[in-house]
XYZ file of C-alpha atoms in Angstrom:
778
model
C -4.789 13.221 -2.442
C -6.480 15.356 -0.248
C -10.336 14.824 -0.635
C -11.256 18.837 0.470
C -9.030 21.530 2.329
C -10.595 24.603 4.113
C -8.605 27.648 4.146
C -9.651 30.037 6.876
C -8.367 33.587 6.761
C -9.418 34.927 10.291
C -10.017 33.746 13.646
C -14.091 33.990 12.945
C -13.514 32.060 9.738
C -11.372 29.481 11.783
C -14.157 28.804 14.496
C -16.330 27.673 11.328
C -13.934 25.680 9.708
C -13.162 23.916 13.260
C -17.238 22.908 13.036
C -17.196 21.759 9.186
C -14.060 19.950 8.919
C -15.439 16.852 10.661
C -18.519 16.674 8.503
C -17.160 16.991 5.266
C -14.473 15.846 6.122
C -11.550 18.116 5.586
C -8.175 19.358 6.695
C -8.163 23.116 8.079
C -5.459 25.470 7.121
C -5.077 28.373 9.699
C -2.962 31.564 9.804
C 0.049 30.717 12.100
C -0.819 33.100 14.442
C -4.410 31.767 15.198
C -3.357 27.720 14.534
C -3.013 27.104 18.173
C -6.737 27.291 18.849
C -7.543 24.825 16.273
C -4.981 21.894 17.842
C -5.738 19.741 14.279
C -5.213 22.846 11.704
C -2.207 23.246 9.719
C -0.352 26.606 9.997
C 0.525 28.808 7.042
C 2.170 32.210 6.384
C 0.570 33.878 3.921
C -2.809 32.937 1.907
C -0.830 32.315 -1.299
C 1.421 29.768 0.369
C -1.917 27.755 1.582
C -3.313 28.090 -1.840
C -0.054 26.720 -3.622
C 0.252 23.882 -1.208
C -3.253 22.459 -1.451
C -3.781 23.392 -5.289
C -2.513 20.107 -6.253
C -2.813 17.892 -3.600
C -6.776 18.718 -2.878
C -9.871 18.035 -5.207
C -11.691 20.836 -3.332
C -10.820 24.082 -1.704
C -13.247 25.884 0.545
C -11.922 29.581 1.394
C -13.661 31.106 4.279
C -13.238 34.887 3.816
C -13.073 37.497 1.371
C -14.035 36.579 -2.222
C -11.517 38.937 -3.678
C -8.684 37.300 -1.809
C -9.799 33.854 -2.856
C -9.551 35.072 -6.466
C -6.257 36.853 -6.200
C -4.693 33.873 -4.634
C -6.084 30.985 -7.117
C -5.818 33.204 -10.467
C -2.231 32.435 -11.175
C -2.888 28.763 -10.678
C -5.724 28.368 -13.044
C -5.269 25.711 -16.119
C -8.271 24.090 -17.432
C -11.947 22.970 -16.100
C -10.637 19.285 -16.536
C -7.869 19.523 -13.965
C -8.528 22.662 -11.940
C -10.181 21.570 -8.325
C -13.213 22.822 -7.050
C -12.772 26.284 -5.224
C -15.654 27.642 -2.994
C -16.000 30.678 -1.361
C -17.874 31.064 2.019
C -18.452 33.817 4.261
C -17.541 33.748 8.132
C -21.066 33.472 9.029
C -21.769 30.451 6.774
C -24.746 32.282 4.957
C -23.410 32.273 1.197
C -21.429 29.412 -0.440
C -20.257 30.659 -3.685
C -18.678 28.181 -6.100
C -15.782 30.055 -7.956
C -14.260 27.276 -9.939
C -15.105 23.766 -11.138
C -18.700 23.913 -10.939
C -19.747 20.800 -12.632
C -16.939 18.907 -13.382
C -14.898 19.306 -9.990
C -18.339 19.340 -7.964
C -18.113 22.679 -6.380
C -21.676 23.376 -7.005
C -22.447 20.024 -5.428
C -20.177 21.034 -2.405
C -21.757 24.203 -2.110
C -24.945 22.640 -1.738
C -23.343 20.499 0.714
C -21.746 23.612 3.068
C -25.182 25.530 2.541
C -26.867 22.304 3.889
C -24.433 22.109 7.065
C -24.317 26.194 7.888
C -28.039 26.640 7.127
C -27.409 29.028 4.513
C -27.777 29.286 0.589
C -25.651 28.112 -2.031
C -25.257 30.983 -4.448
C -24.967 28.539 -7.662
C -24.023 31.120 -10.659
C -24.131 28.380 -13.642
C -26.768 28.942 -16.206
C -27.738 25.318 -16.626
C -28.201 25.189 -12.462
C -30.348 28.203 -12.406
C -32.413 26.977 -15.090
C -32.959 23.608 -14.263
C -31.295 22.028 -16.970
C -28.747 19.093 -16.744
C -25.140 19.921 -16.639
C -23.842 18.084 -20.225
C -20.463 17.388 -18.495
C -22.140 15.181 -15.839
C -24.386 12.919 -17.969
C -22.920 9.479 -17.828
C -19.959 10.362 -15.802
C -21.335 8.039 -12.859
C -21.426 5.423 -15.572
C -18.051 5.966 -16.912
C -19.015 8.138 -19.828
C -16.411 10.503 -21.160
C -16.493 13.169 -23.238
C -14.727 13.528 -26.536
C -11.517 15.899 -26.167
C -12.553 17.592 -29.229
C -16.136 18.323 -28.135
C -17.248 21.489 -28.513
C -18.810 21.071 -25.220
C -19.293 24.893 -24.325
C -21.051 25.821 -27.673
C -23.498 22.985 -27.149
C -24.089 24.289 -23.267
C -24.827 27.736 -24.691
C -27.303 26.329 -27.070
C -29.087 24.294 -24.320
C -29.314 27.487 -22.059
C -30.073 29.566 -25.200
C -33.356 27.029 -26.144
C -31.662 26.509 -29.710
C -32.138 23.445 -31.673
C -30.130 20.595 -30.419
C -30.183 17.203 -32.276
C -29.406 13.866 -30.683
C -28.467 10.914 -31.840
C -27.623 7.267 -30.008
C -26.129 4.441 -31.430
C -28.871 1.948 -31.819
C -26.708 -0.488 -30.164
C -27.020 1.260 -26.840
C -30.580 1.294 -25.966
C -29.476 1.850 -22.498
C -27.551 5.168 -23.160
C -30.483 6.110 -24.934
C -32.531 5.994 -21.830
C -30.056 7.820 -19.734
C -30.291 10.807 -22.439
C -34.101 10.709 -22.548
C -34.311 10.971 -18.772
C -31.625 13.877 -18.643
C -33.904 15.692 -21.302
C -37.173 14.905 -20.498
C -38.074 18.598 -19.866
C -35.667 19.903 -22.394
C -38.128 21.105 -25.487
C -34.591 22.304 -27.274
C -33.690 18.735 -27.856
C -34.610 16.955 -30.898
C -34.062 13.017 -31.429
C -32.598 11.613 -34.934
C -32.933 8.244 -35.980
C -29.654 8.716 -38.604
C -26.649 10.428 -37.251
C -26.130 12.162 -40.761
C -29.419 14.064 -40.020
C -27.198 16.190 -37.452
C -25.426 17.692 -40.416
C -28.463 19.717 -41.232
C -28.171 23.317 -40.827
C -31.501 23.274 -38.720
C -29.500 21.995 -35.738
C -27.064 24.383 -34.273
C -25.796 22.020 -31.972
C -25.545 18.356 -31.738
C -25.306 15.310 -29.154
C -23.995 11.957 -30.676
C -23.567 8.641 -28.415
C -21.539 5.873 -29.716
C -18.710 3.744 -29.554
C -18.148 3.877 -33.105
C -15.463 6.110 -35.119
C -17.931 7.526 -37.686
C -14.734 9.557 -38.769
C -16.186 11.343 -41.791
C -19.442 12.602 -40.235
C -18.029 13.535 -36.695
C -15.138 15.482 -38.714
C -18.377 17.249 -40.104
C -19.933 17.739 -37.012
C -17.114 18.227 -34.479
C -17.338 22.386 -34.585
C -21.175 21.923 -33.196
C -21.307 18.588 -31.184
C -20.491 17.226 -28.146
C -19.959 13.213 -27.898
C -20.330 10.874 -25.186
C -17.877 7.938 -25.377
C -19.677 5.167 -22.867
C -17.365 1.935 -21.936
C -18.947 -0.415 -23.646
C -16.310 -2.615 -25.611
C -14.671 -5.812 -23.984
C -11.419 -6.797 -25.573
C -10.549 -10.278 -25.388
C -6.664 -10.947 -26.130
C -4.435 -14.169 -26.430
C -0.838 -14.295 -26.930
C 2.351 -16.191 -26.493
C 4.396 -16.303 -23.778
C 5.950 -12.849 -22.942
C 4.653 -10.986 -25.970
C 5.395 -7.357 -25.069
C 2.731 -4.468 -24.436
C 3.701 -2.441 -27.104
C 3.087 -5.311 -29.661
C -0.677 -5.933 -28.062
C -1.396 -2.420 -28.067
C -0.440 -2.378 -31.814
C -2.667 -5.433 -32.415
C -5.588 -3.816 -30.576
C -5.246 -0.755 -32.486
C -5.651 -2.405 -35.760
C -8.397 -4.461 -34.584
C -10.495 -1.697 -33.386
C -9.547 0.494 -36.474
C -10.695 -2.471 -38.824
C -14.049 -2.578 -36.742
C -14.842 1.005 -36.805
C -14.306 1.002 -33.173
C -13.307 4.000 -30.759
C -10.224 2.859 -28.092
C -11.956 5.262 -25.281
C -14.807 2.966 -25.488
C -12.740 0.031 -24.182
C -13.884 -1.047 -20.654
C -12.086 -3.958 -19.924
C -9.210 -6.289 -21.371
C -9.939 -9.991 -20.706
C -8.018 -13.041 -21.127
C -7.732 -16.722 -19.943
C -6.696 -17.734 -16.391
C -3.728 -19.471 -17.983
C -2.653 -16.154 -19.545
C -3.191 -14.009 -16.360
C 0.650 -13.544 -15.608
C 1.323 -12.068 -19.011
C 3.232 -9.066 -18.263
C 2.146 -7.894 -21.443
C -1.499 -7.932 -21.182
C -1.246 -6.552 -17.328
C 0.846 -3.477 -18.741
C -1.634 -2.927 -21.581
C -4.565 -2.906 -19.260
C -2.709 -0.241 -17.138
C -1.853 1.377 -20.137
C -5.416 1.861 -21.091
C -6.726 2.722 -17.516
C -9.065 -0.504 -17.660
C -9.785 -3.399 -15.383
C -7.951 -6.528 -16.213
C -10.738 -9.498 -16.089
C -9.556 -13.049 -15.645
C -12.031 -15.533 -17.095
C -11.367 -18.956 -15.372
C -10.506 -22.080 -16.932
C -13.976 -23.582 -15.494
C -15.767 -20.725 -17.244
C -14.289 -21.364 -20.863
C -14.689 -25.105 -20.562
C -18.441 -24.605 -19.833
C -18.820 -22.749 -23.402
C -19.686 -24.347 -26.639
C -16.633 -24.429 -28.923
C -18.844 -24.327 -32.051
C -19.733 -20.802 -31.074
C -16.405 -19.517 -31.634
C -13.595 -19.634 -34.377
C -11.337 -22.294 -34.548
C -8.202 -21.829 -32.107
C -4.814 -23.275 -31.102
C -6.353 -23.173 -27.371
C -8.019 -26.517 -27.981
C -4.830 -28.174 -27.017
C -5.653 -26.653 -23.457
C -9.307 -27.960 -23.884
C -10.452 -24.679 -24.380
C -12.972 -23.186 -26.996
C -10.232 -20.296 -27.636
C -9.076 -16.906 -25.663
C -9.885 -13.889 -27.661
C -13.253 -14.627 -28.519
C -14.769 -16.330 -25.588
C -13.072 -14.345 -22.916
C -14.449 -10.976 -24.916
C -18.042 -12.474 -24.999
C -18.022 -13.793 -21.305
C -16.477 -10.238 -19.982
C -18.893 -8.420 -21.990
C -22.161 -10.449 -21.479
C -22.832 -9.656 -25.134
C -22.080 -10.560 -28.333
C -18.776 -10.302 -30.693
C -18.385 -6.972 -32.922
C -14.856 -8.009 -33.972
C -14.401 -11.432 -34.599
C -11.090 -12.640 -33.529
C -8.012 -10.954 -35.459
C -4.944 -13.222 -35.629
C -1.394 -11.338 -35.290
C 2.174 -12.893 -35.379
C 1.887 -13.665 -31.652
C -1.337 -12.577 -30.347
C -4.852 -12.733 -31.096
C -7.561 -9.405 -30.503
C -11.302 -9.918 -30.405
C -14.005 -7.482 -29.209
C -17.680 -7.672 -27.840
C -20.071 -4.982 -27.209
C -21.092 -4.879 -23.234
C -24.732 -3.974 -23.727
C -27.976 -5.728 -23.700
C -29.157 -7.405 -27.059
C -32.070 -9.359 -28.183
C -30.205 -12.433 -28.911
C -27.143 -12.879 -27.087
C -24.551 -15.655 -27.793
C -25.099 -19.340 -26.809
C -22.210 -18.883 -24.114
C -23.006 -19.644 -20.651
C -23.560 -16.594 -18.341
C -20.405 -15.992 -16.458
C -20.552 -16.345 -12.779
C -20.304 -13.455 -10.052
C -17.272 -11.705 -9.641
C -16.123 -10.814 -6.148
C -12.825 -8.609 -5.868
C -11.214 -8.190 -2.563
C -10.096 -4.784 -2.700
C -7.230 -3.126 -0.650
C -7.837 0.176 -0.078
C -4.112 1.095 1.621
C -3.770 3.313 4.517
C -6.258 5.888 4.210
C -5.187 8.625 1.624
C -6.703 8.118 -1.566
C -3.368 8.749 -3.355
C -2.064 5.444 -1.788
C -4.826 3.736 -3.502
C -3.483 1.682 -6.398
C -4.772 1.741 -9.974
C -5.731 -1.645 -9.955
C -7.604 -1.000 -6.701
C -9.438 2.082 -8.426
C -10.382 -0.047 -11.294
C -12.026 -2.730 -9.546
C -13.808 -0.322 -7.372
C -15.389 1.359 -11.081
C -16.279 -1.787 -11.975
C -18.222 -2.730 -9.301
C -21.812 -3.146 -8.912
C -21.719 -3.270 -5.265
C -19.185 -2.218 -2.704
C -19.174 -3.397 0.837
C -17.362 -3.456 3.830
C -16.893 -1.707 7.325
C -18.139 1.529 7.508
C -15.195 3.260 8.349
C -13.360 1.887 5.193
C -16.553 2.810 3.129
C -16.311 6.281 4.266
C -12.497 6.663 3.470
C -13.187 5.629 -0.519
C -16.572 6.987 -0.888
C -15.326 10.308 -2.941
C -14.857 7.491 -5.377
C -18.073 5.737 -5.550
C -20.884 6.281 -8.027
C -24.555 7.214 -7.360
C -25.630 3.944 -9.593
C -23.384 1.752 -7.360
C -24.762 -0.247 -4.378
C -23.185 0.224 -1.103
C -23.523 -2.006 1.839
C -21.811 -0.591 5.178
C -21.263 -3.344 7.860
C -22.073 -1.591 10.977
C -19.290 -2.675 13.341
C -15.821 -4.894 13.448
C -15.956 -8.615 14.611
C -18.396 -10.436 12.146
C -16.077 -10.861 9.735
C -17.139 -14.514 8.804
C -20.752 -13.162 8.274
C -19.125 -9.977 6.319
C -17.326 -12.875 4.068
C -20.607 -14.899 3.594
C -22.657 -11.558 2.360
C -20.248 -10.603 0.031
C -20.254 -14.089 -1.772
C -23.877 -14.568 -1.488
C -23.986 -11.480 -3.545
C -21.098 -12.534 -6.348
C -23.115 -15.636 -6.492
C -26.231 -14.001 -7.407
C -24.314 -12.708 -10.447
C -23.272 -9.499 -9.395
C -19.820 -7.630 -9.538
C -19.003 -7.354 -5.919
C -15.985 -5.542 -4.156
C -15.364 -6.248 -0.849
C -13.093 -3.451 0.672
C -10.589 -3.488 3.459
C -7.596 -1.058 4.714
C -4.314 -1.423 4.400
C -3.633 -4.805 2.450
C -6.509 -7.098 2.635
C -4.556 -10.084 2.801
C -2.368 -8.795 5.791
C -4.938 -9.544 9.247
C -8.292 -8.563 6.964
C -10.613 -10.004 5.077
C -8.961 -12.028 2.402
C -8.569 -15.156 4.715
C -12.356 -15.194 5.963
C -13.770 -15.084 2.467
C -11.409 -18.168 1.322
C -11.858 -19.829 4.608
C -15.690 -19.826 3.849
C -15.246 -20.708 0.233
C -12.958 -23.807 1.480
C -15.941 -24.723 3.805
C -18.186 -24.649 0.908
C -16.444 -26.748 -1.568
C -15.835 -23.911 -3.799
C -14.143 -24.979 -7.126
C -12.680 -21.590 -8.376
C -15.666 -20.315 -10.309
C -18.514 -19.539 -8.503
C -17.782 -16.826 -7.961
C -14.779 -15.698 -9.445
C -12.407 -14.305 -6.991
C -9.619 -11.871 -7.570
C -7.396 -10.412 -4.772
C -6.347 -6.797 -5.370
C -2.947 -5.916 -3.024
C -2.426 -2.585 -1.613
C -0.129 -0.661 0.591
C -0.300 -2.044 4.035
C -0.120 -0.068 7.471
C 3.778 -1.034 8.242
C 4.912 -0.131 4.663
C 3.064 3.348 4.921
C 4.615 3.966 8.215
C 8.376 2.655 6.886
C 7.731 5.041 4.220
C 7.289 8.059 6.488
C 10.384 6.955 8.492
C 12.882 6.452 5.706
C 14.539 2.923 5.315
C 13.208 0.810 8.515
C 12.416 -2.320 7.108
C 15.375 -2.845 4.430
C 16.512 -6.290 6.271
C 14.469 -9.247 7.077
C 10.984 -8.344 8.563
C 8.406 -10.299 10.794
C 4.798 -9.035 11.586
C 3.149 -10.332 14.482
C -0.377 -9.718 15.853
C -0.959 -9.261 19.474
C -4.450 -9.872 19.422
C -5.049 -13.054 21.295
C -8.591 -13.291 19.966
C -8.030 -15.735 17.351
C -4.102 -17.058 18.255
C -3.294 -18.040 21.950
C -1.217 -15.887 23.735
C 1.406 -18.589 24.367
C 2.113 -18.880 20.892
C 2.247 -15.145 20.251
C 4.552 -15.288 22.729
C 6.813 -17.821 21.588
C 6.552 -16.079 18.043
C 7.883 -13.098 19.792
C 11.023 -14.596 21.100
C 11.772 -16.566 17.970
C 11.496 -12.906 15.917
C 13.503 -11.335 18.735
C 16.152 -13.950 19.050
C 16.862 -14.138 15.221
C 16.912 -10.254 15.050
C 13.864 -9.358 13.121
C 12.822 -5.869 12.397
C 9.471 -6.545 13.953
C 6.041 -4.758 13.040
C 3.465 -5.461 15.849
C 0.047 -5.269 14.779
C -3.298 -4.892 17.370
C -1.007 -3.521 20.076
C -3.599 -2.464 22.366
C -7.382 -2.436 23.028
C -9.447 -1.328 25.991
C -10.094 -4.890 26.828
C -6.000 -6.188 25.844
C -3.989 -3.634 27.617
C -1.085 -5.607 28.938
C -0.143 -7.453 25.546
C 2.247 -4.782 24.276
C 4.062 -4.356 27.387
C 4.989 -7.758 27.842
C 5.920 -7.987 24.066
C 8.471 -4.898 24.707
C 9.607 -6.949 27.709
C 10.540 -9.790 25.522
C 11.879 -7.752 22.793
C 14.249 -6.031 25.275
C 16.040 -9.269 26.243
C 17.515 -9.352 22.913
C 18.040 -5.772 21.804
C 19.784 -2.782 22.947
C 17.925 -0.270 25.047
C 18.476 2.342 22.361
C 16.966 0.407 19.588
C 14.773 2.715 17.846
C 11.021 1.850 17.800
C 8.258 3.794 15.915
C 4.557 4.140 16.708
C 2.479 5.256 13.950
C -1.372 6.071 14.071
C -3.600 6.840 11.189
C -0.784 6.757 8.640
C -1.611 8.963 5.959
C -4.924 10.061 7.109
C -5.983 13.474 8.583
C -5.021 12.898 12.056
C -1.722 11.202 11.593
C 0.601 10.626 14.599
C 4.149 9.397 14.127
C 6.268 8.990 17.281
C 10.159 7.905 16.981
C 11.602 6.687 20.115
C 13.760 3.907 21.775
C 12.935 0.286 23.075
C 14.078 1.893 26.468
C 11.366 4.765 26.390
C 8.634 3.637 24.516
C 5.395 3.980 26.293
C 2.804 1.063 25.689
C -0.151 3.294 27.227
C 0.153 5.521 24.332
C -1.118 2.587 21.647
C -4.280 1.586 20.807
C -5.835 -0.715 17.664
C -5.163 2.036 15.099
C -1.580 2.105 15.479
C 1.372 -0.236 14.331
C 4.483 -0.641 16.038
C 7.760 -0.747 14.181
C 10.756 -2.102 16.317
C 14.159 -1.975 14.872
C 16.865 -4.881 14.650
C 20.115 -4.783 16.047
C 21.571 -2.977 13.438
C 18.643 -0.255 13.163
C 19.624 3.582 14.181
C 17.887 7.055 13.954
C 18.802 9.423 11.850
C 17.312 12.971 11.629
C 13.944 11.696 12.652
C 14.196 8.935 10.310
C 14.621 5.472 11.154
C 17.342 3.136 8.972
C 17.691 -0.271 9.079
C 21.068 -1.390 6.954
C 20.684 -3.866 4.086
C 23.416 -5.913 5.621
C 25.313 -6.609 9.039
C 28.484 -4.880 7.977
C 29.637 -4.949 11.492
C 30.261 -8.865 11.431
C 33.558 -9.949 11.060
C 35.128 -13.210 9.555
C 35.925 -15.658 12.043
C 39.503 -15.157 13.437
C 42.114 -16.883 11.082
C 45.243 -18.432 12.829
C 48.589 -17.201 11.808
C 52.129 -17.206 12.199
C 52.830 -14.599 14.950
C 55.427 -12.275 14.235
C 58.903 -12.573 16.701
C 57.552 -9.475 18.693
C 53.993 -10.304 19.032
C 53.159 -11.465 22.700
C 52.061 -14.708 23.698
C 48.634 -15.021 21.528
C 48.571 -16.889 18.299
C 46.316 -15.327 16.464
C 46.306 -11.978 14.395
C 43.504 -10.171 13.345
C 43.630 -7.069 11.160
C 42.729 -3.710 12.908
C 41.867 -5.250 16.327
C 41.984 -1.970 18.050
C 38.803 -1.332 16.247
C 37.090 -4.317 17.373
C 35.245 -3.915 20.770
C 35.606 -7.330 22.882
C 33.071 -7.731 25.823
C 34.120 -10.340 28.643
C 31.259 -11.066 30.790
C 32.529 -12.751 33.826
C 35.383 -11.629 36.403
C 36.797 -15.329 37.695
C 40.003 -17.143 36.480
C 38.472 -18.031 32.988
C 37.493 -14.371 32.353
C 40.940 -13.287 33.475
C 42.544 -15.401 31.035
C 40.600 -14.096 28.205
C 41.506 -10.658 29.111
C 44.919 -11.381 29.217
C 44.827 -12.649 25.573
C 42.590 -9.818 24.260
C 44.770 -7.271 26.026
C 47.915 -8.676 24.468
C 46.373 -8.809 21.243
C 45.444 -5.154 21.178
C 41.826 -5.480 21.780
C 39.976 -2.652 23.618
C 38.023 -4.580 26.470
C 35.039 -4.218 28.527
C 34.455 -6.582 31.085
C 31.141 -7.082 32.955
C 31.030 -8.468 36.510
C 29.876 -7.872 39.973
C 33.289 -9.293 41.254
C 36.705 -9.822 39.655
C 40.210 -11.360 40.153
C 43.002 -9.160 41.744
C 44.497 -8.961 38.317
C 41.632 -7.871 36.298
C 41.105 -5.204 39.255
C 44.786 -3.830 38.877
C 43.939 -3.530 35.014
C 40.742 -1.937 35.494
C 42.559 0.677 38.218
C 45.307 1.518 35.625
C 42.959 1.816 32.267
C 43.791 -1.023 30.585
C 40.398 -1.937 30.308
C 36.660 -0.692 31.532
C 35.360 -3.008 34.395
C 31.303 -2.473 34.773
C 30.953 -3.864 38.363
C 27.408 -5.572 37.904
C 25.744 -8.553 36.529
C 25.249 -9.077 32.891
C 21.895 -7.591 31.086
C 20.092 -7.107 28.057
C 21.743 -4.422 25.425
C 25.307 -5.061 27.013
C 26.645 -6.386 23.668
C 25.600 -3.160 21.659
C 28.692 -2.401 19.361
C 30.730 -5.426 20.312
C 32.833 -7.735 17.650
C 33.918 -10.473 19.814
C 31.992 -11.765 22.914
C 33.170 -13.990 25.823
C 30.626 -15.650 27.780
C 32.836 -16.770 30.993
C 30.413 -16.417 34.018
C 30.009 -19.470 36.310
C 26.387 -19.743 35.476
C 25.550 -21.746 32.167
C 22.159 -20.442 31.688
C 23.442 -16.740 31.782
C 26.292 -18.093 29.581
C 23.689 -19.349 27.282
C 21.461 -15.911 26.924
C 24.906 -14.088 26.008
C 25.275 -16.436 23.305
C 21.935 -16.056 21.926
C 22.203 -12.161 22.505
C 25.625 -12.124 20.513
C 24.051 -14.098 17.630
C 21.255 -11.495 17.330
C 23.765 -8.538 17.593
C 25.886 -10.246 14.764
C 28.900 -10.581 17.283
C 31.079 -13.705 17.399
C 30.930 -15.625 20.708
C 33.165 -17.831 22.837
C 31.143 -19.759 25.632
C 33.568 -20.938 28.129
C 31.705 -23.704 29.689
C 30.064 -25.172 26.396
C 32.003 -24.314 23.332
C 29.239 -25.543 20.828
C 26.909 -22.708 22.161
C 29.221 -20.229 20.474
C 31.162 -19.355 17.118
C 34.716 -20.084 18.285
C 37.075 -21.208 20.763
C 40.384 -20.209 21.861
C 43.560 -22.686 21.867
C 45.763 -23.562 24.491
C 48.890 -21.742 23.481
C 52.595 -21.863 24.359
C 55.353 -19.824 22.961
C 59.317 -20.369 23.549
C 62.432 -19.426 21.853
C 60.354 -18.242 18.636
C 58.322 -21.024 18.521
C 54.361 -20.976 19.115
C 52.362 -24.134 20.166
C 48.664 -23.756 19.791
C 46.728 -27.209 20.873
C 42.943 -27.353 20.409
C 40.414 -29.956 21.086
C 37.548 -27.721 18.886
C 36.355 -26.680 22.178
C 35.294 -30.305 23.274
C 37.802 -30.648 26.082
C 40.080 -27.626 26.705
C 41.112 -29.104 30.008
C 42.750 -31.831 28.177
C 44.338 -29.440 25.289
C 45.966 -27.287 27.878
C 47.309 -30.640 29.785
C 48.836 -31.786 26.065
C 50.102 -27.964 25.974
C 51.916 -28.262 29.143
C 53.356 -31.614 28.285
C 54.856 -30.341 25.010
C 56.127 -27.186 26.935
C 58.034 -29.380 29.542
C 59.421 -31.540 26.782
C 60.953 -28.480 24.599
C 62.123 -27.029 28.019
C 64.133 -30.307 28.689
C 65.334 -30.617 24.871
């Protein structure tokens, strides 16, 4: 999802948008007739068209122009404050920033303040809570993951707050941290009164009520609901153990029963926790995803460090564990059990409270946690659910500054953010994150794309290896993501549907000779190749060298795509060919994707077939029909199978003669040819290209004959044929090729083929001639 979209209506508004966009950052939409004045702007034909385009893709929209135009354009699209984006109207001079929609919940008021700070203008806030300095009820606790109950009377309570009417507040005694939050918010609000028992809120004296609890309180809430607002803090850690392949639906039913029996709210579940030995259970993974909460894996070492006497007897004792459901809930919560283990047919469920308590259980404190979080190519819409959950769960988020900027809209004020200023010190960044986690904190170390591909996962595990890590201190989880080459591939269509190779051209950690060997191997093996780190100021020749290597094994028209900042606001994608690609256009933010010999361009897209559909089976010897010319092999539809012969000497002539007799179209490549070959070319029986062999000459070939007098060239031809999926016959070394041609004699309806399996073609020919002579004398 785009963070902010600015819709400019006039030329002056476009100029202001151009100044604001880099600072927010934002994507600018401009009238088509003015769009050229701001090259990065997206053109639109009508304001309504622009609004409809960005309404569901942006979290905030800034109109620069008339408020009337803005209101008329967005009115048909309004649904509810829970889903509508923030909308701010800004005049052309930037003097007044007026929030129109989503003042609190969507962040319009805060964005208006940011705009006013950038322009030197004024944020014209119209919400009563802001004008009176009162807390915004729908924002309280949001940075801590609090939710508002869907059936809350939020508007009523907010009106009572603004009007100064008595509001009763009750916070569950088990949640002292939540009480501290509300106490700070309402410190200067005289209309708020605290009660010690929730039943007191039903008194008619209180015109409105606020409740904070993880308990159902079903009867009381039914009474209070018309006048009350209810906060649901994420304070429950659910421990689950199960038999192999227990489905998510069965686990969800067991959880619902357990929570209901313990009078607990499912909306307050903060995490699902299970043991390391159950980490791959698809049912548990799916349940966490359904609840939109992180899955916490408790290591075997952590569980074995606990006292089994502190928990209910468990079948997990056969694994030398004190249990699964109860201890996992306790360790994940750092708090006491609220619902002891409830056993079902194929699973167990327990619930613990994630809140500070006076006498925590005897369980050993959990080690710190380090999540290595992949944030994808840049657009937050490409961030996985697991990555979002890991970021939300973290106390500390750290990483390279550019990556932190990409995810900053997802971070909360209570989270500590540690920005590393520059690239290059990956090992130092890894050590710092590990140290934070070892201090008992929940740390998220972020990296763009997939953190396991040319990114921070390796430095972290290298550091842990050097320090003798045992898997517990800290607990490490790797969250995969959409890598740069995947994002580029998606934009292009289907370029990586066959075997793929990723190669980094950076020789900072890998010697160039090794990179070159890998390039040659990948090119010869006909992999689709994705090149990372193609070019920098200090490394400006490697990409050209890599392309030269690939050109030796791929046709010139092989599609090549260059993608820079894919999915980000300044995305650039260029589709070209291996012959035309310009290395000078590349930089470190680009990925270069090179197709294999079968790849093709299609309407601005790039496609690699799933298989080598043009490759034929090996020729099958058959008995020739009496009218057939003197050639002992019949192939189905030979006229559809281009044969390329390279070499115009006597050997090449023999190959061509047989191919023409069998009905193959022939392309001959050689600087010089025999007289017979020249005559055939002159009358159009074959195509003769009067030059030496070069890379790309085998494009479209089904059969290839390497018949030059240079063994090195013949070997190159054989390798290129293999990469192109064509069958190849090598005259001077049949073992280099895929097939050989036997020595043949025909006479009186009899066909004789003598083969030495390519080992001694001259001897096979001598035997053939001797047999022919004997037949002639018989």
